[in-house]
PDB file of C-alpha atoms in Angstrom:
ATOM      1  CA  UNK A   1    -121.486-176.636  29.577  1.00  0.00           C
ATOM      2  CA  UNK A   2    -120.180-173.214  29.422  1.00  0.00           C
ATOM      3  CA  UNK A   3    -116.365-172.606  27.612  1.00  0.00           C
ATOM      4  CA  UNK A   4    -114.276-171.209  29.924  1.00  0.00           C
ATOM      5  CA  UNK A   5    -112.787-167.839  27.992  1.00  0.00           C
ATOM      6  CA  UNK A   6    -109.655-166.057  29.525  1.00  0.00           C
ATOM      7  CA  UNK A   7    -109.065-162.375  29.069  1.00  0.00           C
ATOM      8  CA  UNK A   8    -106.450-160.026  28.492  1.00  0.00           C
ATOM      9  CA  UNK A   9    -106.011-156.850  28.033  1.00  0.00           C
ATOM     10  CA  UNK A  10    -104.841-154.173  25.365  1.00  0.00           C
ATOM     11  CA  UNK A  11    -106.276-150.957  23.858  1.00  0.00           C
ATOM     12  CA  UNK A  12    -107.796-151.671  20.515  1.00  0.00           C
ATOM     13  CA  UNK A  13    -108.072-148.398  18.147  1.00  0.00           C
ATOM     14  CA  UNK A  14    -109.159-148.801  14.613  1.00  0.00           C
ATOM     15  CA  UNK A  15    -106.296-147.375  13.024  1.00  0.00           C
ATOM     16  CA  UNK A  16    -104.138-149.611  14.964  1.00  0.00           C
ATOM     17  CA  UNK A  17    -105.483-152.488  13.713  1.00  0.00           C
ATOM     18  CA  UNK A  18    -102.751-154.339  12.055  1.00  0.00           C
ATOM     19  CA  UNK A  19    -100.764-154.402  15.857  1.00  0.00           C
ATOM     20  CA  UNK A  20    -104.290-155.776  17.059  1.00  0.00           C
ATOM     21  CA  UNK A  21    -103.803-158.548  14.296  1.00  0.00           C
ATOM     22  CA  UNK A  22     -99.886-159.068  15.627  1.00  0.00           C
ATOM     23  CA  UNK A  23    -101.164-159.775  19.299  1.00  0.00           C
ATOM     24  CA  UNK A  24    -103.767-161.558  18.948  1.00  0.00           C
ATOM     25  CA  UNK A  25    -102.047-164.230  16.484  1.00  0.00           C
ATOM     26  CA  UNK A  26     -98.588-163.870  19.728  1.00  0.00           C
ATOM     27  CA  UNK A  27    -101.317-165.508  21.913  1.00  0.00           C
ATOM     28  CA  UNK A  28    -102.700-167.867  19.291  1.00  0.00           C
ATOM     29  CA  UNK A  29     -99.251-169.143  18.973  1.00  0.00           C
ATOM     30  CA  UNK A  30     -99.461-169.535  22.739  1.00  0.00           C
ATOM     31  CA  UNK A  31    -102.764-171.216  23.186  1.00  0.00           C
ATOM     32  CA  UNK A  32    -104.969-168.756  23.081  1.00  0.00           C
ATOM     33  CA  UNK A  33    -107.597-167.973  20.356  1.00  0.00           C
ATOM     34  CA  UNK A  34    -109.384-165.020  20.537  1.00  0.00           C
ATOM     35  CA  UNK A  35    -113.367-165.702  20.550  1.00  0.00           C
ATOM     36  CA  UNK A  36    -114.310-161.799  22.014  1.00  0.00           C
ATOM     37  CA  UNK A  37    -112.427-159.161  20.792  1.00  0.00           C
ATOM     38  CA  UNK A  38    -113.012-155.759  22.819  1.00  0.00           C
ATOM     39  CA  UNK A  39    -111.662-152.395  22.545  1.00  0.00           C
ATOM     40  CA  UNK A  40    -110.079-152.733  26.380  1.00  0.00           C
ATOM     41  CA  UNK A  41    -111.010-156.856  27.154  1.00  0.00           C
ATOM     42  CA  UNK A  42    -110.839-159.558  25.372  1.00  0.00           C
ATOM     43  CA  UNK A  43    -111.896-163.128  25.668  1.00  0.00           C
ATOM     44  CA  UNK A  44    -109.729-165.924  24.492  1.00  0.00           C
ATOM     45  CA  UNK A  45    -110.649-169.759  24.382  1.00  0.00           C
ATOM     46  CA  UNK A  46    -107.465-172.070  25.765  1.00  0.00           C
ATOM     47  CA  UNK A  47    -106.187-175.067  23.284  1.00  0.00           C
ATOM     48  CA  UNK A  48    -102.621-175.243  22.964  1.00  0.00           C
ATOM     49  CA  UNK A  49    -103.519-177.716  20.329  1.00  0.00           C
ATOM     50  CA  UNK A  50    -103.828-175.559  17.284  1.00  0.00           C
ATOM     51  CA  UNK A  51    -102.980-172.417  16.742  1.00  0.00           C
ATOM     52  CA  UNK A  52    -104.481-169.799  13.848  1.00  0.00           C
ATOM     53  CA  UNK A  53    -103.463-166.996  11.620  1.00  0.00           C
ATOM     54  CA  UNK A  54    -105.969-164.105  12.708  1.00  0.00           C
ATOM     55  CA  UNK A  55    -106.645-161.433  10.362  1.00  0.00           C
ATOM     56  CA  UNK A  56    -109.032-158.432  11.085  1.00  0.00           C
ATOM     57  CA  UNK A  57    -111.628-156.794   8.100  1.00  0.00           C
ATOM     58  CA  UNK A  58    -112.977-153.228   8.225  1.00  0.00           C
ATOM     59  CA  UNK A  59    -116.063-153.275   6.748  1.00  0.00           C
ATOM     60  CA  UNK A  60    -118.770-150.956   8.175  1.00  0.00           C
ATOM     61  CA  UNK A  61    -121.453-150.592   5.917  1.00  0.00           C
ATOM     62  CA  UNK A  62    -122.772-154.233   5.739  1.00  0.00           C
ATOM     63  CA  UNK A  63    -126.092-155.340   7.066  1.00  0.00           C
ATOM     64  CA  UNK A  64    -127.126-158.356   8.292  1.00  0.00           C
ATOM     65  CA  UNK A  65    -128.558-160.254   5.421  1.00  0.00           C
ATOM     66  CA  UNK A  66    -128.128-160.918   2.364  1.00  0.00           C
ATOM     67  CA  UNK A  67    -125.065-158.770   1.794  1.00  0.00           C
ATOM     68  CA  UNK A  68    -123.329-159.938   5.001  1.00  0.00           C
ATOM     69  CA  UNK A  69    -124.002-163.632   3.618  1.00  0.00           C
ATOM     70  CA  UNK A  70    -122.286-162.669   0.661  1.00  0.00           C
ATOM     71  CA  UNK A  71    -119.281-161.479   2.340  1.00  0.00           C
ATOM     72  CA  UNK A  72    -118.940-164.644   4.775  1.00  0.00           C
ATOM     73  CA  UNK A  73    -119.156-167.301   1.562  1.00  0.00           C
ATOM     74  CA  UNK A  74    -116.324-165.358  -0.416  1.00  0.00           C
ATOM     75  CA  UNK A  75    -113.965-165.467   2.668  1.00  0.00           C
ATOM     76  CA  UNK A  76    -114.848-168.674   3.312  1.00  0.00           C
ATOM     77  CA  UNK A  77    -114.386-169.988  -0.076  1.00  0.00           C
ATOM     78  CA  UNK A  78    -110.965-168.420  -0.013  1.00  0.00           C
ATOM     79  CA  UNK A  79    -109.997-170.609   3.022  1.00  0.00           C
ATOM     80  CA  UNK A  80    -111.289-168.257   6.170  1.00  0.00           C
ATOM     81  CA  UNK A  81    -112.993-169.327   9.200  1.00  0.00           C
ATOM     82  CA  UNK A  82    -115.059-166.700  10.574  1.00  0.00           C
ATOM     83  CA  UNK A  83    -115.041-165.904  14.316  1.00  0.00           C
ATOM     84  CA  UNK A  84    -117.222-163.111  15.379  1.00  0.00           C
ATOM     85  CA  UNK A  85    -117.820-159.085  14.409  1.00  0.00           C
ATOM     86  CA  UNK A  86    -117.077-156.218  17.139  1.00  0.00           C
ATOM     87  CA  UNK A  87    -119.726-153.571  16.511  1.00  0.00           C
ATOM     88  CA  UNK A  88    -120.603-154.814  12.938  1.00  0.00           C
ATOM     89  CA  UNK A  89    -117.529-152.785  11.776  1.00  0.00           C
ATOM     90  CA  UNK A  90    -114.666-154.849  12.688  1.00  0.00           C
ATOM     91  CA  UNK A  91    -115.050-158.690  11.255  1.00  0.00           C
ATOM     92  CA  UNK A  92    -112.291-161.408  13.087  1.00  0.00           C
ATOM     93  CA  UNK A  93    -111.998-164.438  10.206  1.00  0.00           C
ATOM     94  CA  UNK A  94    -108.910-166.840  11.109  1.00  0.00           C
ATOM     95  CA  UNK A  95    -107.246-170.074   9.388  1.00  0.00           C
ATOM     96  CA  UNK A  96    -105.127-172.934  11.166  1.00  0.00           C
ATOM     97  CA  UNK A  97    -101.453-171.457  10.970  1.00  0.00           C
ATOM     98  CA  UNK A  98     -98.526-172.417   8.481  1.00  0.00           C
ATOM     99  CA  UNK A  99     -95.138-171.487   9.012  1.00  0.00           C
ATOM    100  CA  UNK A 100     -95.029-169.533   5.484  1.00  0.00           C
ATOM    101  CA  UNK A 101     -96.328-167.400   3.369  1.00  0.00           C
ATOM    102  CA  UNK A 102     -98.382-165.460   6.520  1.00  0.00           C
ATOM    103  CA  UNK A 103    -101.741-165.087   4.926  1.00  0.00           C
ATOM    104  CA  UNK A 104    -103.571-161.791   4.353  1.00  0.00           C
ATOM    105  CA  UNK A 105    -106.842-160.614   2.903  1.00  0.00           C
ATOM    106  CA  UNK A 106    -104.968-157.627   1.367  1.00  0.00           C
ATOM    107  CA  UNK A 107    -102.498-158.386  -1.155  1.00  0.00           C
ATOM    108  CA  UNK A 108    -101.536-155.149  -2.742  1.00  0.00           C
ATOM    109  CA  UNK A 109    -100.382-152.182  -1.273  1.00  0.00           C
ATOM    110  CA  UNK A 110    -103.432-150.325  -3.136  1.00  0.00           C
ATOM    111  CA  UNK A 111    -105.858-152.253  -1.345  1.00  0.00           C
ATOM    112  CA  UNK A 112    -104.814-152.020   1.716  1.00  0.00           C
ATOM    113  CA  UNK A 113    -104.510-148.256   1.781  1.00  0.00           C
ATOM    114  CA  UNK A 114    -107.902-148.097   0.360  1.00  0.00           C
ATOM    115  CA  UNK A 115    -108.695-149.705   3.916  1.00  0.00           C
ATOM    116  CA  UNK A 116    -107.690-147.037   5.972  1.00  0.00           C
ATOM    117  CA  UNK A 117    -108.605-144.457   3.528  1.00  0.00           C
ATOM    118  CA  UNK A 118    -112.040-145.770   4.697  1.00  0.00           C
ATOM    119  CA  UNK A 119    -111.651-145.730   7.726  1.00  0.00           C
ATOM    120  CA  UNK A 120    -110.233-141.945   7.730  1.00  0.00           C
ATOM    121  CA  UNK A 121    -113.675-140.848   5.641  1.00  0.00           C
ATOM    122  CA  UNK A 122    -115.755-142.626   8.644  1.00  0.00           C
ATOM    123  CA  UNK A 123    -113.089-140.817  11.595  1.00  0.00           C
ATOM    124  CA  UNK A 124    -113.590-137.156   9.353  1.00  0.00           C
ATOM    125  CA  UNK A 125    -117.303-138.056   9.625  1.00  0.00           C
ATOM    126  CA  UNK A 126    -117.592-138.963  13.373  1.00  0.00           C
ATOM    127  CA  UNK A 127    -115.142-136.246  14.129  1.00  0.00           C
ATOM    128  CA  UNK A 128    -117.725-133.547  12.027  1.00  0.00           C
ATOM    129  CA  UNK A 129    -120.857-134.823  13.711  1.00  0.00           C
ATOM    130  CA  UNK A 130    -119.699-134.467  16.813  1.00  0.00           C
ATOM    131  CA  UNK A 131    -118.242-130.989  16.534  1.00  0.00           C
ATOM    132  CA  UNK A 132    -121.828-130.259  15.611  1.00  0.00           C
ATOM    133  CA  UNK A 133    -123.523-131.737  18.384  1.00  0.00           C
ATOM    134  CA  UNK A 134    -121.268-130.418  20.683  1.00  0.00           C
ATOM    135  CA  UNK A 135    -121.757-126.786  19.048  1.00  0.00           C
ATOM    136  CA  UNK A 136    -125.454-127.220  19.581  1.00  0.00           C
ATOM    137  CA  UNK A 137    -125.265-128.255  22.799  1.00  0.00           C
ATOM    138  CA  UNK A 138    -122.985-125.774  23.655  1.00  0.00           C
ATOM    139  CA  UNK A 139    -125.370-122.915  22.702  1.00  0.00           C
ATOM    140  CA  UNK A 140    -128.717-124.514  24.324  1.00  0.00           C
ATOM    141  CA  UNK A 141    -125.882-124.428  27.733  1.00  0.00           C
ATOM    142  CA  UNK A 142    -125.141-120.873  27.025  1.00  0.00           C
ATOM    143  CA  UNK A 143    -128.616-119.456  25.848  1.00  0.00           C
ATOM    144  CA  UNK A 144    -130.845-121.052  28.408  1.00  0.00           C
ATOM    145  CA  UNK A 145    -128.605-122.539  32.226  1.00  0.00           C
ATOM    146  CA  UNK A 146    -126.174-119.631  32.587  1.00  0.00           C
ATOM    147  CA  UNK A 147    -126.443-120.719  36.319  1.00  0.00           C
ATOM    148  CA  UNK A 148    -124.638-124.600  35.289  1.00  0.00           C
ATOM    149  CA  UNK A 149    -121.942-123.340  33.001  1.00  0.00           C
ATOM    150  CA  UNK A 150    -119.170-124.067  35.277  1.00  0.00           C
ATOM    151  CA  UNK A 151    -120.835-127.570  36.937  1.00  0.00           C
ATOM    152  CA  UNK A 152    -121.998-129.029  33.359  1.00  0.00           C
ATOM    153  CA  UNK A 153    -120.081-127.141  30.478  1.00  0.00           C
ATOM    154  CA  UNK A 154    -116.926-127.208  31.813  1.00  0.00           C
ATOM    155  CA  UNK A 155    -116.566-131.085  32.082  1.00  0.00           C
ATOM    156  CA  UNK A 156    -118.721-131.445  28.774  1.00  0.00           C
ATOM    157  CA  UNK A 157    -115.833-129.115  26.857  1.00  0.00           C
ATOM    158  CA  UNK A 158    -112.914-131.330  28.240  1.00  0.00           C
ATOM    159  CA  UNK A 159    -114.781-134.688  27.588  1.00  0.00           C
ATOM    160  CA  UNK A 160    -115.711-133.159  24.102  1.00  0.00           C
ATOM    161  CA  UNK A 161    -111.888-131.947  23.734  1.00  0.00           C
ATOM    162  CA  UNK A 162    -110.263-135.408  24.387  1.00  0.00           C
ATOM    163  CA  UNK A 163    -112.781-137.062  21.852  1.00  0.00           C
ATOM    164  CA  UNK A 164    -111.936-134.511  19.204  1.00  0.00           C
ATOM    165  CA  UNK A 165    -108.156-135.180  19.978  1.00  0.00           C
ATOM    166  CA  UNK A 166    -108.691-139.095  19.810  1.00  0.00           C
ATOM    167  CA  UNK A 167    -110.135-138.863  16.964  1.00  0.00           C
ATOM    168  CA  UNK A 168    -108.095-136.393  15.235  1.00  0.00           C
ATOM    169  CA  UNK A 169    -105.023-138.398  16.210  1.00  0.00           C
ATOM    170  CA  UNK A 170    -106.309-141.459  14.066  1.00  0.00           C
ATOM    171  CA  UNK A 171    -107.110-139.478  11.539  1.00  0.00           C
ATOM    172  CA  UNK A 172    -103.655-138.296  11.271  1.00  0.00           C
ATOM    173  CA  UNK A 173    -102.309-142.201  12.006  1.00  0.00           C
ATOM    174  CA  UNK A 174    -104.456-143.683   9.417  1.00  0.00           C
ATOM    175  CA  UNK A 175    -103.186-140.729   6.916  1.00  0.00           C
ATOM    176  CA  UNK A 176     -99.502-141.583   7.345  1.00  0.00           C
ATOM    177  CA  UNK A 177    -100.716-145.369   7.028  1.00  0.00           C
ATOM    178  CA  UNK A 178    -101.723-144.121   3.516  1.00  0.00           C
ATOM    179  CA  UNK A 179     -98.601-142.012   2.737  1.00  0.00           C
ATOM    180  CA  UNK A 180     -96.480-144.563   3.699  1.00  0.00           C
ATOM    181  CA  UNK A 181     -98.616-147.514   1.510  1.00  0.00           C
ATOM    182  CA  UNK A 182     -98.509-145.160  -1.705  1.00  0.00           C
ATOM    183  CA  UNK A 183     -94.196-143.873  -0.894  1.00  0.00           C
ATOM    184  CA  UNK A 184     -92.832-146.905  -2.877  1.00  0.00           C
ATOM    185  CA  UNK A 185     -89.925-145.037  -4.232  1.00  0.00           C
TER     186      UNK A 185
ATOM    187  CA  UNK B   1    -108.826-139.146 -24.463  1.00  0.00           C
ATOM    188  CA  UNK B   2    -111.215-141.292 -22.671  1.00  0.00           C
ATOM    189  CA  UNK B   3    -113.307-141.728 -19.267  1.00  0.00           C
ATOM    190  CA  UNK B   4    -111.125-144.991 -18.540  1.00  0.00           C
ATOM    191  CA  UNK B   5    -108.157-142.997 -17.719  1.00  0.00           C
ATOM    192  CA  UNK B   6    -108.875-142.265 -13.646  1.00  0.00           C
ATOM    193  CA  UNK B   7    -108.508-145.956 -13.509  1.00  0.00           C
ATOM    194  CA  UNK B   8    -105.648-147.089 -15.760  1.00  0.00           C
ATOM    195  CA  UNK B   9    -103.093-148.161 -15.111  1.00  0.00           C
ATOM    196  CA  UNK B  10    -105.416-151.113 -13.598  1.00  0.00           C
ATOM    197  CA  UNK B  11    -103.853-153.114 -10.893  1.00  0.00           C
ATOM    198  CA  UNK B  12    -102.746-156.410 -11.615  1.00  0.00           C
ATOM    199  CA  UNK B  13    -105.874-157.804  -9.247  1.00  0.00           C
ATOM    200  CA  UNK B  14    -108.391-155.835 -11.696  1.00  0.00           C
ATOM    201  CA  UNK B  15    -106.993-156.899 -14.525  1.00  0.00           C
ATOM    202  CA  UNK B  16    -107.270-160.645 -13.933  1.00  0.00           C
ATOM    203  CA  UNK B  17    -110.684-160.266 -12.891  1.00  0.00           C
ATOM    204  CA  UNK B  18    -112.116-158.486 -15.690  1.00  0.00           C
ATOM    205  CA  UNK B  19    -110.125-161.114 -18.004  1.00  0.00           C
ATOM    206  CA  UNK B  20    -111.107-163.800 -16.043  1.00  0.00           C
ATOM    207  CA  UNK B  21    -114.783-162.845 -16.763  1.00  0.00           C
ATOM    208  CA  UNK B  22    -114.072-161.847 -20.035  1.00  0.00           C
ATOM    209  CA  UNK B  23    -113.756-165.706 -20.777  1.00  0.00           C
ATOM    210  CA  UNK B  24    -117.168-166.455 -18.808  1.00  0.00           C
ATOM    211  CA  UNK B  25    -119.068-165.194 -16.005  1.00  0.00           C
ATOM    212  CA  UNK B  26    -117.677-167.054 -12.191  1.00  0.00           C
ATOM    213  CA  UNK B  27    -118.163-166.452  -9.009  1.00  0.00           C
ATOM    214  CA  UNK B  28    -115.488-164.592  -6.483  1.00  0.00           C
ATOM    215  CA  UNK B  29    -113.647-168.435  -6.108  1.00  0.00           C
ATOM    216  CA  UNK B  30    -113.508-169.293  -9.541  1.00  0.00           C
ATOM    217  CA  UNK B  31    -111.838-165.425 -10.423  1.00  0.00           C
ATOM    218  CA  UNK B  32    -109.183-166.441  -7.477  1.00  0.00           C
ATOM    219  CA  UNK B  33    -108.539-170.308  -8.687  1.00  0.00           C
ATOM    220  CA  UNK B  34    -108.489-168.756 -12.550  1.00  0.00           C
ATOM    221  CA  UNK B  35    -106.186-165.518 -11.766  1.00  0.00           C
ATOM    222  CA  UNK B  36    -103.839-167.840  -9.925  1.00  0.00           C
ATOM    223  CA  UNK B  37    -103.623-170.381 -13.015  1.00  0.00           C
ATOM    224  CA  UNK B  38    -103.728-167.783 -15.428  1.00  0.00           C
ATOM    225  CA  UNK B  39    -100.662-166.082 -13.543  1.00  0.00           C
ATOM    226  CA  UNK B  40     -98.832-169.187 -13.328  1.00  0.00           C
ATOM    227  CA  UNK B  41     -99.543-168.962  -9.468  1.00  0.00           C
ATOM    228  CA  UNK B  42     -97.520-165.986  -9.383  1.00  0.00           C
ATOM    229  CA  UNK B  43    -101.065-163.170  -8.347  1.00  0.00           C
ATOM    230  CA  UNK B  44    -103.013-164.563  -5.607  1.00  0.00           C
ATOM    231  CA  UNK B  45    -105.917-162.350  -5.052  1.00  0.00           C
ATOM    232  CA  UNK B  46    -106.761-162.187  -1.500  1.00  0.00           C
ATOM    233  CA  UNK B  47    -110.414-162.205  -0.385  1.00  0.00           C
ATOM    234  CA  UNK B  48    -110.057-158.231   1.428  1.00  0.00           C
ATOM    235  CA  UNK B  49    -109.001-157.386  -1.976  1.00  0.00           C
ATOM    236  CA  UNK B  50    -110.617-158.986  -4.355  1.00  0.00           C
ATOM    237  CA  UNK B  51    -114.100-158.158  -2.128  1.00  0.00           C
ATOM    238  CA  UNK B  52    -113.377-154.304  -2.512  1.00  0.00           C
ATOM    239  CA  UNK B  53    -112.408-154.793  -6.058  1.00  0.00           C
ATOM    240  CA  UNK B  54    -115.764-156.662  -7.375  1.00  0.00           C
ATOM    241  CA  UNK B  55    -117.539-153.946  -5.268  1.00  0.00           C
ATOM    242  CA  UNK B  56    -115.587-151.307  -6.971  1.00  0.00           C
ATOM    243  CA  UNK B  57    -116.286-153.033 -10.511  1.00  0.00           C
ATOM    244  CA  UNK B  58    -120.203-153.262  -9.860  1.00  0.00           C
ATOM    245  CA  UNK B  59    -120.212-149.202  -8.950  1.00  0.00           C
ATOM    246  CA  UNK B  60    -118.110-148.785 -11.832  1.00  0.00           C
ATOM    247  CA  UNK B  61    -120.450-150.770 -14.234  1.00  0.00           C
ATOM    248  CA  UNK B  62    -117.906-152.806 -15.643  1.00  0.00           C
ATOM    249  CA  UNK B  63    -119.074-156.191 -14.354  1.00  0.00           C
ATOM    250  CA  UNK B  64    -122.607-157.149 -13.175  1.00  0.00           C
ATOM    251  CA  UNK B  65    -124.499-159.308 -11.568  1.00  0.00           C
ATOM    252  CA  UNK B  66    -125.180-162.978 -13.312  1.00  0.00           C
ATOM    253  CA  UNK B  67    -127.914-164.977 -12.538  1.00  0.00           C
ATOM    254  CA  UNK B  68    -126.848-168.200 -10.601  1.00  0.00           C
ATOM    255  CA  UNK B  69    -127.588-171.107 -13.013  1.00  0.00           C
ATOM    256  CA  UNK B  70    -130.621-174.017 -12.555  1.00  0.00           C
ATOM    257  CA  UNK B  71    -129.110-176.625 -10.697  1.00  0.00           C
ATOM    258  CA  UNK B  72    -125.718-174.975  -9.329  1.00  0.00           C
ATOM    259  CA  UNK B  73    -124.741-173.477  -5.442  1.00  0.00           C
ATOM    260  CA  UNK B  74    -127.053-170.616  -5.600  1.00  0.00           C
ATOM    261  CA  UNK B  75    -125.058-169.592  -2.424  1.00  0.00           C
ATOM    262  CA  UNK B  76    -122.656-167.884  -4.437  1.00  0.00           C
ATOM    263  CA  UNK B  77    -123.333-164.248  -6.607  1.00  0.00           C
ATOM    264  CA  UNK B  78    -121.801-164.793  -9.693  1.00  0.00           C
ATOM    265  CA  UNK B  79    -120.348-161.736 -11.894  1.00  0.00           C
ATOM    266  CA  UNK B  80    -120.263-161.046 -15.499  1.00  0.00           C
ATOM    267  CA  UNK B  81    -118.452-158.276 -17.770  1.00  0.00           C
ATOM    268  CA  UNK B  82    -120.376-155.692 -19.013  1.00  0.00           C
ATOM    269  CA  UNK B  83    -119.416-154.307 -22.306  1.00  0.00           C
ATOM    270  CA  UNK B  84    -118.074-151.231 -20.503  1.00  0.00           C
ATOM    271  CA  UNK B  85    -115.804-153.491 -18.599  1.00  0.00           C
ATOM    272  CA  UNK B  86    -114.691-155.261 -22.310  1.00  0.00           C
ATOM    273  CA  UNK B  87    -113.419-152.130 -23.392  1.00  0.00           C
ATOM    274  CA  UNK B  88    -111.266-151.327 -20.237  1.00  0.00           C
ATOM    275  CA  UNK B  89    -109.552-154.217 -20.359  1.00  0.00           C
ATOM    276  CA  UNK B  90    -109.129-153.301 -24.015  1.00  0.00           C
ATOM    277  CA  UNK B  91    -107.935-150.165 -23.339  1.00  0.00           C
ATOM    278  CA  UNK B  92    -105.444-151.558 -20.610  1.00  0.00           C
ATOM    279  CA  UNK B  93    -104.249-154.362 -23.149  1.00  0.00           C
ATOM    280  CA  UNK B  94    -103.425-151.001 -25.716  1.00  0.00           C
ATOM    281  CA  UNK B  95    -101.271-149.036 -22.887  1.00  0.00           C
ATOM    282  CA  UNK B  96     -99.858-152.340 -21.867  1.00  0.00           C
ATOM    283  CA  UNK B  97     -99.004-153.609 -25.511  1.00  0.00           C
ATOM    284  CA  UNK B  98     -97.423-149.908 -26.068  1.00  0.00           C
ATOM    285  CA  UNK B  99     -95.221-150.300 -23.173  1.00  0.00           C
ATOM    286  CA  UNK B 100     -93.931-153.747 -24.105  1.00  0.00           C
ATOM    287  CA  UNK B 101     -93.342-152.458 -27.843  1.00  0.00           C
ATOM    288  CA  UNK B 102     -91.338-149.462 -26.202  1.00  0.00           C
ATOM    289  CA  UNK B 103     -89.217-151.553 -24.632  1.00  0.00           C
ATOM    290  CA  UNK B 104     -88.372-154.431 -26.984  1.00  0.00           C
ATOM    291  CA  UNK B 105     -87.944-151.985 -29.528  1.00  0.00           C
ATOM    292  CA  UNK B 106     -84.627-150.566 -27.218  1.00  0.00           C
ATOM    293  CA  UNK B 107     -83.917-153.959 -26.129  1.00  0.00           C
ATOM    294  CA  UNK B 108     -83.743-155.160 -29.652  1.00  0.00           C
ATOM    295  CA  UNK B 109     -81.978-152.160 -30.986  1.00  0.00           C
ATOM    296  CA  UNK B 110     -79.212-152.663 -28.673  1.00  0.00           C
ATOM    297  CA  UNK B 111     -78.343-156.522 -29.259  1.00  0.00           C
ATOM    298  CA  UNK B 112     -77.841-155.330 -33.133  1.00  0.00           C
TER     299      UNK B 112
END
């Protein structure tokens, strides 16, 4: 029989992961256990009869295998449940929810910049590809369909220009993240 | 001075694992369950943390791999210290030691 999921809806963005974390464990406390997480939709199983402490993982980098097995045994051991992966970056692991302490996979504060000072090497590499590729195919545009310039180039340079701003804007978020984890005086 | 100095002052998570293998090589549980006792249940490691850190320790070469003994869950990688790692935490024990000596010396003064 198939599990009927409900959705909602939020915008999911890397660097704004630890809000993610805060919604998601609102609706657990409501019901609602996330099963599908998605950058717009997400899928959520209905059992008002538990209700979980979600916490989210960066870790791109790991391959299915050995390595990923790895991984999943030390959370495990340390009381985790995993749930799923979005994109083999972002890994979901949950435990059945206590009133206190709230539990975390990050206990210091130097651990948990080094996080998103990951995940600001991976934006600064994105962002540089893609300045590249669109600087290549910029010059193919110019050099060889004059005629198209204003039918393709145009709306490839604004698509191009959002994606540079997205991604410079979590670059910048994820920066402050890390000013504000290292600012203890 | 020495090449140990980008990482001191260690973090109180690196410490207690590179003591906690010091005694004898565990796997990623048996560093939390240890660090915990050890710290009269004061440091709990959490796994984000203490995944990054052995990861950071293997690239360092200060602990290594251990081969899972006959008979035991092979499921889990064990670690070991390296000698490299020994003489971090050595050097961490001196700066630490200096530190307390610093201040008991005042402390002491003062009562007089």
């Amino acid at each position: 029989m198939e599990e009927q999921l409900e959705k909602r809806y939020r915008l999911n963005l890397s660097w704004d992961y630890e809000k993610e974390e805060q919604w998601i464990n609102q609706l657990s406390a409501q019901g609602l256990h996330l099963m599908k997480p998605g950058t717009v939709k997400s899928w959520f199983k209905k059992d008002p009869s538990v209700r979980y402490s979600y916490c989210l993982d960066y870790q791109p980098g790991l391959k299915r295998g050995a390595s990923m097995q790895d991984y999943l045994q030390l959370y495990q051991d340390a009381g985790w449940e995993y749930v799923t992966s979005y994109n083999g970056i972002w890994h979901y692991f949950r435990k059945i929810w206590e009133p206190a302490p709230t539990p975390k996979l990050y206990t210091d504060q130097e651990s948990l910049a080094g996080q998103y000072q990951k995940m600001q090497r991976i934006l600064s590499v994105v962002l540089c590809s893609n300045v590249m590729i669109f600087i290549i195919v910029m010059t193919i545009l110019l050099l060889r369909w004059q005629s198209m310039l204003w039918t393709i180039a145009l709306p490839v340079t604004i698509l191009y220009i959002l994606l540079f701003i997205l991604l410079g804007y979590g670059y910048r978020r994820a920066g402050s993240k890390i000013k504000q984890l290292s600012d203890r005086f | 001075m020495n090449k140990w100095n980008d990482m001191l002052p260690l973090t109180e998570a690196f410490y207690y694992i590179l003591i906690a293998l010091y005694r004898e090589p565990s796997h990623g549980y048996g560093i939390m369950q240890d660090t915990e006792q050890m710290s009269g249940g004061r440091v709990k490691i959490g796994a984000g943390t203490l995944y990054t850190a052995l990861n950071t320790l293997l690239n360092k070469g200060w602990i290594d791999h251990f081969p899972v003994p006959e008979g035991t869950d092979s499921r889990r990688k064990m670690y070991q210290i390296t000698p490299e790692g020994k003489r971090a935490a050595a050097a961490e024990m001196v700066r630490l030691e200096e530190m307390l000596m610093a201040g008991r010396q005042i402390m002491s003064s003062e009562m007089e």
